[in-house]
Each structure stands twice: as C-alpha cells, then as structure tokens.
mmCIF file of C-alpha atoms in Angstrom:
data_model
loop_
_atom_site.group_PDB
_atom_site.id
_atom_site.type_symbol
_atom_site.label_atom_id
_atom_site.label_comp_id
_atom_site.label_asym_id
_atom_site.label_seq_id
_atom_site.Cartn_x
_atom_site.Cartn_y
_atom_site.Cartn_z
ATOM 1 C CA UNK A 1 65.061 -106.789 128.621
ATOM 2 C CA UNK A 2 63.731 -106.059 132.257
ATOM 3 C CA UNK A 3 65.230 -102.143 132.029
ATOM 4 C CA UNK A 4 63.763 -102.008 128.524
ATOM 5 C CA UNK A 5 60.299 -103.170 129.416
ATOM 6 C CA UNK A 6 60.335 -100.826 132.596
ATOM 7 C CA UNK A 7 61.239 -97.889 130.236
ATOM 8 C CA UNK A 8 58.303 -98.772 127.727
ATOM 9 C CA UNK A 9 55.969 -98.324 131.328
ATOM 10 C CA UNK A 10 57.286 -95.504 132.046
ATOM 11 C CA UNK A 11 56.938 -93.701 128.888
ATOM 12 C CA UNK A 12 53.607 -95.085 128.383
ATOM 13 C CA UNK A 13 52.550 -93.980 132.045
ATOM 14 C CA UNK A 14 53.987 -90.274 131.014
ATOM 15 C CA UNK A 15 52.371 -90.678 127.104
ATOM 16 C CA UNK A 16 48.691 -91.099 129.697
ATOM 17 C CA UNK A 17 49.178 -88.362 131.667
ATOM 18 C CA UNK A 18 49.925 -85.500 129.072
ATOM 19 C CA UNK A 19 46.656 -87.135 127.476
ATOM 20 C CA UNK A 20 45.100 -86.655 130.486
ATOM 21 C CA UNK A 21 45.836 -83.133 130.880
ATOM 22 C CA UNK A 22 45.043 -82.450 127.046
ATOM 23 C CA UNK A 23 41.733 -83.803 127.714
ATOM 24 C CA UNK A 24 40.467 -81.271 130.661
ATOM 25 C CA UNK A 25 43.095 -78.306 129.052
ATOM 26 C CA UNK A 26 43.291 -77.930 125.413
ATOM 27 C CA UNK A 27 40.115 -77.038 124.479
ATOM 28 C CA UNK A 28 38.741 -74.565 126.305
ATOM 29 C CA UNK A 29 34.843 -75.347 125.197
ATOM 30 C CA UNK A 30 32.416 -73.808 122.867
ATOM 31 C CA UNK A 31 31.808 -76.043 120.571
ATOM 32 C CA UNK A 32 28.990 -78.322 119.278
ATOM 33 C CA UNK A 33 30.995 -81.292 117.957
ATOM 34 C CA UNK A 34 34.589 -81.758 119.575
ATOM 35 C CA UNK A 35 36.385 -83.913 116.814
ATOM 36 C CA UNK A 36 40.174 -85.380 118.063
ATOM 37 C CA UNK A 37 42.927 -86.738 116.740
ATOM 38 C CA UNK A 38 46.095 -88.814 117.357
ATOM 39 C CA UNK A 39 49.222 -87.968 117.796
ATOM 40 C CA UNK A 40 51.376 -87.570 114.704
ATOM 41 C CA UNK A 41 51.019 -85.437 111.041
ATOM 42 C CA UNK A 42 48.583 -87.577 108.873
ATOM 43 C CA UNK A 43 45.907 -87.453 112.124
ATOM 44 C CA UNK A 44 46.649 -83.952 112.155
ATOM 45 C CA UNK A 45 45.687 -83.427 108.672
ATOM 46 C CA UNK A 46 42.486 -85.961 109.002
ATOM 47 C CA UNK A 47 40.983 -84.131 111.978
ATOM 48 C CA UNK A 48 41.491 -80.601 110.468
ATOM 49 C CA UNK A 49 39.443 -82.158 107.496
ATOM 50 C CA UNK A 50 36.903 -83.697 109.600
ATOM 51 C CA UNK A 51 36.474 -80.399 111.646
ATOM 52 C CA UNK A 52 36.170 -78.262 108.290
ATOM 53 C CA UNK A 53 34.156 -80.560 106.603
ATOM 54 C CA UNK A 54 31.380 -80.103 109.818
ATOM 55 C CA UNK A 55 32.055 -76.500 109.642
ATOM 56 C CA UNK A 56 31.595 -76.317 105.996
ATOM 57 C CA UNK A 57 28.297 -77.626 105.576
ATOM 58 C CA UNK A 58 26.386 -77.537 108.781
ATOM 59 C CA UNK A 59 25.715 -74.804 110.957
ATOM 60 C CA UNK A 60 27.835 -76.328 114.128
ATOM 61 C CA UNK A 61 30.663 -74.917 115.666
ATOM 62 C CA UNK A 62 33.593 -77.576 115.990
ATOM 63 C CA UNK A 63 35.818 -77.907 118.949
ATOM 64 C CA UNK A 64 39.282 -79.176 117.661
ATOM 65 C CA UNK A 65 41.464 -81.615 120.072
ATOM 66 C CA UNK A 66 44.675 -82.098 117.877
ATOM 67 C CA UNK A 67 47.064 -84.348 119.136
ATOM 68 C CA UNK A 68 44.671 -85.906 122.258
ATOM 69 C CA UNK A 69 47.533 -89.184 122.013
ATOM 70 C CA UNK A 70 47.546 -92.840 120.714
ATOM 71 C CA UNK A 71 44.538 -95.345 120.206
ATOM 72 C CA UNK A 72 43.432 -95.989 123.936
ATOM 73 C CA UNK A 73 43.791 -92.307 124.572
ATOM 74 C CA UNK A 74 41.136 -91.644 121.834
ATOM 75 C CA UNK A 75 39.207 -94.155 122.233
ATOM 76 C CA UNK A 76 38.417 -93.968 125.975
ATOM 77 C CA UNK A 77 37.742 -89.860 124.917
ATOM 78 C CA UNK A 78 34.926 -90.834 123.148
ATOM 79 C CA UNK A 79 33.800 -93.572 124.757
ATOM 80 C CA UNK A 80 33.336 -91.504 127.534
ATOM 81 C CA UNK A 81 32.130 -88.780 125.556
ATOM 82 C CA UNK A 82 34.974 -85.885 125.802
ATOM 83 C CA UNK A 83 35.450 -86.380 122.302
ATOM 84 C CA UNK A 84 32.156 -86.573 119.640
ATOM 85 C CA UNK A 85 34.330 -88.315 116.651
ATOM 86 C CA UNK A 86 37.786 -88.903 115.164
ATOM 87 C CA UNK A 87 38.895 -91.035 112.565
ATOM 88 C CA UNK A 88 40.937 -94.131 113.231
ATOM 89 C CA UNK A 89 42.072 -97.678 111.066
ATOM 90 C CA UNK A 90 39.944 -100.330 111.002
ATOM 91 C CA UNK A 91 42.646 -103.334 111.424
ATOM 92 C CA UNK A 92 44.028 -101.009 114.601
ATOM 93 C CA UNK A 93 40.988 -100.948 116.700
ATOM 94 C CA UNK A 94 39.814 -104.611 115.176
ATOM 95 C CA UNK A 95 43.116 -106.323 117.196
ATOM 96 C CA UNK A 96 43.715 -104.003 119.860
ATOM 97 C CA UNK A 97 40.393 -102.908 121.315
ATOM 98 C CA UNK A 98 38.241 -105.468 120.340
ATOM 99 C CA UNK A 99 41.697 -107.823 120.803
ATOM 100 C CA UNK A 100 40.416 -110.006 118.201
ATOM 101 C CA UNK A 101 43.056 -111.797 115.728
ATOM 102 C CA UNK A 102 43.842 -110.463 112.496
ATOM 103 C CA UNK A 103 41.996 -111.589 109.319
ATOM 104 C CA UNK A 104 42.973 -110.181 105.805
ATOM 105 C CA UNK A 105 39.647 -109.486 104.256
ATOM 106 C CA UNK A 106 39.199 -106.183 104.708
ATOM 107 C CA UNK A 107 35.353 -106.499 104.315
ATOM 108 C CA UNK A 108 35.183 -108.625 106.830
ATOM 109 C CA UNK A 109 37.283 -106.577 109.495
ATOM 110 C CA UNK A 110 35.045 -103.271 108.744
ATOM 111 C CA UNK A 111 31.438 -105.367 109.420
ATOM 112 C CA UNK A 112 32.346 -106.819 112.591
ATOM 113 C CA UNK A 113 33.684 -103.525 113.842
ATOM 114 C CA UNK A 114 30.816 -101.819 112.899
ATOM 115 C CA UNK A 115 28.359 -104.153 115.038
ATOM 116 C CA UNK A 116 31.203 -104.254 117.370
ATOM 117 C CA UNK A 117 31.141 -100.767 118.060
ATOM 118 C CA UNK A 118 28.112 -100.312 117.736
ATOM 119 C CA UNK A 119 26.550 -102.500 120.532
ATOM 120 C CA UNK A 120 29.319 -102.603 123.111
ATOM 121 C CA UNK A 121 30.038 -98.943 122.439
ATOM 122 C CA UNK A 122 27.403 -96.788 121.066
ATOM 123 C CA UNK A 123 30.202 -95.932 118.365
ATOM 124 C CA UNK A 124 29.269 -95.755 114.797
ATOM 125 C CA UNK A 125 31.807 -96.653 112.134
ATOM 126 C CA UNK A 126 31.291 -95.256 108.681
ATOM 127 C CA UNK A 127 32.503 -96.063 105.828
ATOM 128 C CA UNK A 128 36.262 -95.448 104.771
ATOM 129 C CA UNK A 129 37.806 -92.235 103.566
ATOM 130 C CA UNK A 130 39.085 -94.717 100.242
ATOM 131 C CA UNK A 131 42.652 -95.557 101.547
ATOM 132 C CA UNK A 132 44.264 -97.804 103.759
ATOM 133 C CA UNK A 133 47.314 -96.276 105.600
ATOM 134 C CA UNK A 134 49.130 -99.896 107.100
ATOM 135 C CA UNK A 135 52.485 -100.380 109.352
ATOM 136 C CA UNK A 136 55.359 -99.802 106.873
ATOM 137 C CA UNK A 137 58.711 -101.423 107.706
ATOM 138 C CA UNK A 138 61.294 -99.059 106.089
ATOM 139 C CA UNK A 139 64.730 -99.456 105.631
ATOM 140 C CA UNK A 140 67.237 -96.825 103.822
ATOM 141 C CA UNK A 141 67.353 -97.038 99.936
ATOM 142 C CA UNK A 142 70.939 -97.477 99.910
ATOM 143 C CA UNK A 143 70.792 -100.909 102.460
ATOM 144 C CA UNK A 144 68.206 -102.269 100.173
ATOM 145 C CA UNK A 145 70.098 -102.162 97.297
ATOM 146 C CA UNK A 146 73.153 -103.314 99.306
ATOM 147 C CA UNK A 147 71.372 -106.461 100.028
ATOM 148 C CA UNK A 148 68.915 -106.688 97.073
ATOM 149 C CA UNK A 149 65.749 -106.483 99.952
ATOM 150 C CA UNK A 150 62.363 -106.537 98.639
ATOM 151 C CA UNK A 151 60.460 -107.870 101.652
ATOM 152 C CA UNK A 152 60.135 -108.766 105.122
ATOM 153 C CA UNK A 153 61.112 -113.087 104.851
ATOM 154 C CA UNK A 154 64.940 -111.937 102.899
ATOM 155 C CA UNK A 155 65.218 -109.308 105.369
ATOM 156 C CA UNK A 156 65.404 -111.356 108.352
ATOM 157 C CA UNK A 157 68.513 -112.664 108.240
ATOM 158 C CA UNK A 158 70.152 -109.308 108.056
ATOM 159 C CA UNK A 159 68.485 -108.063 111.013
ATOM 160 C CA UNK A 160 70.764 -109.568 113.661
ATOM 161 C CA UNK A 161 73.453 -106.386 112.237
ATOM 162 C CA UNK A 162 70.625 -104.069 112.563
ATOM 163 C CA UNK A 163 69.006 -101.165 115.412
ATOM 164 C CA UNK A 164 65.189 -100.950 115.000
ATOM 165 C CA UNK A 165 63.669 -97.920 116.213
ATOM 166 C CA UNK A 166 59.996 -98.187 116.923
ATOM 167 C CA UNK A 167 57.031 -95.971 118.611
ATOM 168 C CA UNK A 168 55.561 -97.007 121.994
ATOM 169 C CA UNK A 169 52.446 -97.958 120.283
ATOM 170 C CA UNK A 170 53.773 -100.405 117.714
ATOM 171 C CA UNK A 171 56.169 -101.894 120.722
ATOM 172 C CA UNK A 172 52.806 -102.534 122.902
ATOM 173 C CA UNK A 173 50.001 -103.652 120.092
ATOM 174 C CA UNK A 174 49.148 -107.012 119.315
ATOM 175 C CA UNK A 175 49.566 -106.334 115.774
ATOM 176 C CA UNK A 176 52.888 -104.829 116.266
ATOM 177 C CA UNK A 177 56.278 -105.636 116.908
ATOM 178 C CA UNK A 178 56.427 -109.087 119.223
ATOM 179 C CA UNK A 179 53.914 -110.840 116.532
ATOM 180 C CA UNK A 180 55.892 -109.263 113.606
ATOM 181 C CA UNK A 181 59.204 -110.896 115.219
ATOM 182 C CA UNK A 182 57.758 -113.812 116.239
ATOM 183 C CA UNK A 183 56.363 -114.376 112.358
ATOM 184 C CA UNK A 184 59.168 -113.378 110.748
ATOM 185 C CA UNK A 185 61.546 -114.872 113.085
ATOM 186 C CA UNK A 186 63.547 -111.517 113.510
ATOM 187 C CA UNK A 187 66.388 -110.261 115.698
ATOM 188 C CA UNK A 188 68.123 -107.280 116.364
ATOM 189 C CA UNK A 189 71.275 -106.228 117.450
ATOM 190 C CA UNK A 190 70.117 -104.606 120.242
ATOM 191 C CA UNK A 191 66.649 -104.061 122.179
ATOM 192 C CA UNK A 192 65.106 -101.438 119.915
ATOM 193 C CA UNK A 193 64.839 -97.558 120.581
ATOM 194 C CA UNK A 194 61.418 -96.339 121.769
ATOM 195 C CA UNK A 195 60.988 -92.918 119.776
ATOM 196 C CA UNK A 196 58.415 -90.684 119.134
ATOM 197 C CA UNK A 197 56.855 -91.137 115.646
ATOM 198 C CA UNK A 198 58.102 -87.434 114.441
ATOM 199 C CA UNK A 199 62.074 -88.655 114.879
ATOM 200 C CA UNK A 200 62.124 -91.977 113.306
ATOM 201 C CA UNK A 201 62.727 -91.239 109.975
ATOM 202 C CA UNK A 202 65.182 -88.453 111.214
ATOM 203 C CA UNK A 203 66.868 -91.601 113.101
ATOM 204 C CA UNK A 204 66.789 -93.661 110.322
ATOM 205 C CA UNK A 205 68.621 -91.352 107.431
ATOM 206 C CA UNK A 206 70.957 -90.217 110.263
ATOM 207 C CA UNK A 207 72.237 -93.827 110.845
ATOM 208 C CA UNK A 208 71.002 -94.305 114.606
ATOM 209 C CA UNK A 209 68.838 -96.580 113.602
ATOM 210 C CA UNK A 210 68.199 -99.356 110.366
ATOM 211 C CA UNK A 211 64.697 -100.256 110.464
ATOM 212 C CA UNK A 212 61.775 -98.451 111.539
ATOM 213 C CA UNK A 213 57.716 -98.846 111.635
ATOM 214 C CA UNK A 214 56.485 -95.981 109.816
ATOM 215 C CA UNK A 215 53.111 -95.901 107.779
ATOM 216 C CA UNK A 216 53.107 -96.399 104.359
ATOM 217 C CA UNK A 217 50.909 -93.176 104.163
ATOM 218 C CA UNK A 218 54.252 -91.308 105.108
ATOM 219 C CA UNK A 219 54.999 -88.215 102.731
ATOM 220 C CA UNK A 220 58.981 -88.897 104.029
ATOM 221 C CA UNK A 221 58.947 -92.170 102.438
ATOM 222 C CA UNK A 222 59.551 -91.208 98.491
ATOM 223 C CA UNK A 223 61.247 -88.270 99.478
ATOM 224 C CA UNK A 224 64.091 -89.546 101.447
ATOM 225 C CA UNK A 225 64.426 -92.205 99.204
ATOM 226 C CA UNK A 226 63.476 -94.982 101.705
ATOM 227 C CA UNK A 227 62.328 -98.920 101.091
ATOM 228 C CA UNK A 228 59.177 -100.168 102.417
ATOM 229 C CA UNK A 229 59.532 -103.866 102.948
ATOM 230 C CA UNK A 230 56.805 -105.935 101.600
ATOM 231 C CA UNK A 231 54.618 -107.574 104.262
ATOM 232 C CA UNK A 232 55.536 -110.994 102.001
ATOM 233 C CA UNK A 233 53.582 -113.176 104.965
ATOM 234 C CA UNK A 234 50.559 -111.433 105.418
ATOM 235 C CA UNK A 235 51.233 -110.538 109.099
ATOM 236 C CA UNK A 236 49.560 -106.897 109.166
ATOM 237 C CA UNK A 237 45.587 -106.718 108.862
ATOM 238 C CA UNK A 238 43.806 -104.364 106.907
ATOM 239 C CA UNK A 239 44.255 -100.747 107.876
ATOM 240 C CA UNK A 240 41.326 -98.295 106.319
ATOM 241 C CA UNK A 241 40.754 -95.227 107.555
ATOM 242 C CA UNK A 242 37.709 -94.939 108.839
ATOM 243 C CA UNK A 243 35.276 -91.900 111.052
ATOM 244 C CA UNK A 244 34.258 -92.766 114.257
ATOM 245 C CA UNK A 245 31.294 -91.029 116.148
ATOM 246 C CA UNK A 246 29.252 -91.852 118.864
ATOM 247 C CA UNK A 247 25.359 -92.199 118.250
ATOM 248 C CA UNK A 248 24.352 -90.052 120.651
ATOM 249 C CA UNK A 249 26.047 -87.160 118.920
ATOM 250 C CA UNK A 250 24.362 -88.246 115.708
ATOM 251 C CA UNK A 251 21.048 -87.984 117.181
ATOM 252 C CA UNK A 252 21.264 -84.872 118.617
ATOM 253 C CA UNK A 253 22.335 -83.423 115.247
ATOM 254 C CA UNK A 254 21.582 -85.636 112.071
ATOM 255 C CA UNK A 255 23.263 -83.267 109.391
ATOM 256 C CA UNK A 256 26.613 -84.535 111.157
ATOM 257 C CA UNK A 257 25.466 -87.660 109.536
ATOM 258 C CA UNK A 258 25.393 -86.276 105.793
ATOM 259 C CA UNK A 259 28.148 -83.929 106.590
ATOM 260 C CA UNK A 260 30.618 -86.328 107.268
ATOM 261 C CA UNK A 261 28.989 -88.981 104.267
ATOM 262 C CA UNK A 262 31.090 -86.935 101.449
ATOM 263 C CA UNK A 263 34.219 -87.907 102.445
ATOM 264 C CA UNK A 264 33.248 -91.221 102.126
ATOM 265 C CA UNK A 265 35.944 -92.714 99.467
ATOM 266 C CA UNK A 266 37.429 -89.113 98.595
ATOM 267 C CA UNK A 267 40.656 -90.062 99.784
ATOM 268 C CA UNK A 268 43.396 -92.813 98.009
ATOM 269 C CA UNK A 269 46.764 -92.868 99.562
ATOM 270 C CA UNK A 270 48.610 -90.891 97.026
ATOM 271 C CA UNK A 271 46.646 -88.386 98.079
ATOM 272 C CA UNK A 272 47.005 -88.495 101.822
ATOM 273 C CA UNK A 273 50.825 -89.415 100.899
ATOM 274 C CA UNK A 274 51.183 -85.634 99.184
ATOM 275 C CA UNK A 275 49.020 -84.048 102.161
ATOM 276 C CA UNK A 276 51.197 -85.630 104.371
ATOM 277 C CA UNK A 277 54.854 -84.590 102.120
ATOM 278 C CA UNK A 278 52.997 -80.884 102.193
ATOM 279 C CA UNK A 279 53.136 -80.718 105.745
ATOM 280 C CA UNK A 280 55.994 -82.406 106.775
ATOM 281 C CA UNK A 281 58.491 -81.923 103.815
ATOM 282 C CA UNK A 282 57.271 -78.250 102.872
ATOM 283 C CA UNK A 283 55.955 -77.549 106.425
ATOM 284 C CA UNK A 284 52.790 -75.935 104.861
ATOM 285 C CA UNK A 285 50.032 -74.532 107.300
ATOM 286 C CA UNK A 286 47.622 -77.760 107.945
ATOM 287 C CA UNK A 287 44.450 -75.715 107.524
ATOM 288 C CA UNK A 288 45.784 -74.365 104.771
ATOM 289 C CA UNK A 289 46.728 -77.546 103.386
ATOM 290 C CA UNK A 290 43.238 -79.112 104.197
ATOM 291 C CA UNK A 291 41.500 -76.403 102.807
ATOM 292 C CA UNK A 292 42.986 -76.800 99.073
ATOM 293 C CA UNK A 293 42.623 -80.504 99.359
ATOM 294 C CA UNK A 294 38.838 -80.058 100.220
ATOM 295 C CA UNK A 295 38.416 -77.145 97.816
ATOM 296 C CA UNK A 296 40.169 -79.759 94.969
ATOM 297 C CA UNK A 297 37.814 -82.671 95.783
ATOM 298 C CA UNK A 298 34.696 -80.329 95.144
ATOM 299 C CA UNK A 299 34.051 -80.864 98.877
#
C-alpha cells in the first residue's frame, strides 16, 4: 500500500506539471474567450462545441486549450483567469472543490453550486447541457453473465478474484474509489492499476484488468459489449454537465451570455454517447464531429 500510494504522488505530481506547461505553452494567444477542457474524448468534444458555439454566433475569436488536465487543473485555470470557461459535472466539483458530501437531488446540488461559485469564486454556473454523464463501474459482458451481475451490492463478493483498473482522479476524489469500497464493502485481488482514462477499456477487453471506472457517457460501452453495474446504493451524486465561466468575462462581453444559453438542455446522453462512439470507435475529426452535431440541433 505504501509503494502504491507513493506511485499515485508521483503520477499526480507529473499529471501537474504537464498542466502546468500546457497552461503557459499551448495556446499561443489571440483570442477573446480561451475556453478549456479536461483531459479525455467526451471533454474534447464539449469544448470544441463550446468554442464553436462562441464562434458561431458572436463576433469573438476563441482560444482553444484542449486537454489543460483533470478537475483541479481546470479549475485553478479559471479561477485564476488563464482560462474564461469550460464545462464540468455538477456532483464533481459539489464533493471535491467545495468538499461537501454527496446528496442525490440533483436540484439541490446545482443551486448550492451556483451560489457557491458564485461568491467564493466569481464563477457562474449555468444551466446543464440536458445530460448527466456519472462514474460507470464496468465489467466485461461475458463476466456478467457468468455471474448473473446486475449491480454494485452482488458484485462485491466476486471482487476479491478481480484487478480494478482506475484513473488517478477517481483513486484521489472523495466521491471515488475509497468511499465506493468502503460502501460497498469491496476488495480486490490486488492494489488496483493507475491508468490513464484512454487505456482502460483497452485493459479491460484485453483481460489485464476486471473492473474499471469509466463514464456511463462512454461511446466504448455498447460497443464492446460491456456491463455497467448499477449504483444499487446510491453512492455516486448527481453528475450534470454543466458551463462554467467567470463573471468577469461575462461582463466584458454579454453576448457570451446568450451565446452559450442555446445549449442549455440540447444535449441527452444518447447523444453525447454517439459523439463520443464517433470519435473514439470511428476516430472521426472532433470538429468535424461537433460541427454536424451543432448543425443537427439547429444550433
């Protein structure tokens, strides 16, 4: 456990530093509105949409930061005003920036992030996109027929045979994997793999691994023919997507404002799902892919 938890500092201490250098590097400048994202395929997609979206209907020039890293990485961007706005979940930044305890009414979690944000942060939170995109523990299709697994509680006592495989972030959030194990009373074989998010399913269908924390957003989900195991006690809070942007950018140009108001429920998670299956499973251009979505929704 010791060598495990002084990996997880390591990578995370590496994980900061590329940030770090993405932040002063990868932009180069010019633009009115720098928008960001995380660091895996659906955030790729959702800042692409965010940055066309500005493009599309106001006259200002958007700076694109794909990639920036995880939540703190993003979130201390625009807090500090590198980045203008990126879009994020609501139950992520509820329990790990505002480190308050998960709740399940989804209402409830999006109003006391707004005022959150808004007075300790100058951040305003609008609405969601339509979708909620929450931690999806997935095991292969053929193991969950194996041992007729539906959920999470009948899972457990098959896990002591199993090798979870897990990104730094989920290891490291309070919503993530010591209060799922605790809950659910789990254990594993071995101390799980720290992977990057892009390799886990790869793991998974290869046999390196047996369970992993995906998102049930995932396009690699139905295609692989995976099994997302119900969250049958309510561990995981609500997970909307949701635009972040700090105030100050919206006063200096209030069309952002409107701009960003029609993608307001536009978005369900089959949709995202397929935008995520286009990129990842047919490896379509993300512009590209963004562009036909927007052109689809009338946007």
């Amino acid at each position: 456990m010791k060598r495990f938890l002084g990996f997880l500092v390591l990578g995370l201490v590496l994980i900061l530093a590329i940030a770090s250098c993405n932040l002063t590097s990868s932009g180069g400048g010019g633009g009115d509105i720098v928008v960001a994202s995380k660091d895996f395929t659906e955030q790729d997609i959702l800042g692409e949409l965010l940055a066309q979206q500005i493009e599309a209907t106001t006259k200002l020039k958007v700076e694109r930061k794909p990639r920036l890293g995880g939540l703190f990485v993003c979130h201390n961007a625009i807090v500090a005003g590198k980045v203008d706005a990126y879009i994020d979940y609501t139950g992520t930044v509820y329990t790990s920036i505002l480190k308050q305890k998960s709740i399940s009414s989804a209402r409830e979690v999006f109003d006391k992030l707004k005022a959150a944000y808004a007075q300790q942060f100058k951040l305003e939170v609008m609405p969601p996109l339509g979708y909620e995109s929450t931690f999806a523990m997935t095991i292969r299709g053929e193991d969950a027929k194996k041992y007729n697994l539906t959920n999470l509680s009948d899972a457990a006592k098959y896990t002591p045979q199993w090798r979870g495989g897990f990104g730094y972030e989920f290891v490291e959030r309070p919503d993530g994997l010591a209060g799922l194990v605790k809950t659910y009373n789990l254990r594993f074989r071995e101390p799980p793999k720290l992977m990057s998010l892009d390799l886990i399913y790869r793991a998974l269908t290869q046999g390196l691994v047996d369970i992993v924390a995906g998102s049930s957003t995932d396009g690699q989900i139905a295609r692989l023919g995976l099994v997302v195991l119900k969250d049958s006690l309510g561990y995981f809070p609500p997970y909307e997507a949701v635009p972040i942007v700090r105030q100050e950018t919206l006063q200096k140009y209030p069309e952002l404002k409107a701009a960003i108001s029609q993608l307001i429920g536009k978005i369900t998670a089959e949709e995202i799902q397929k935008l995520n299956s286009l990129v990842e499973g047919e490896l379509r251009d993300v512009k590209e892919v963004v562009r036909e979505f927007r052109k689809s929704q009338g946007l």
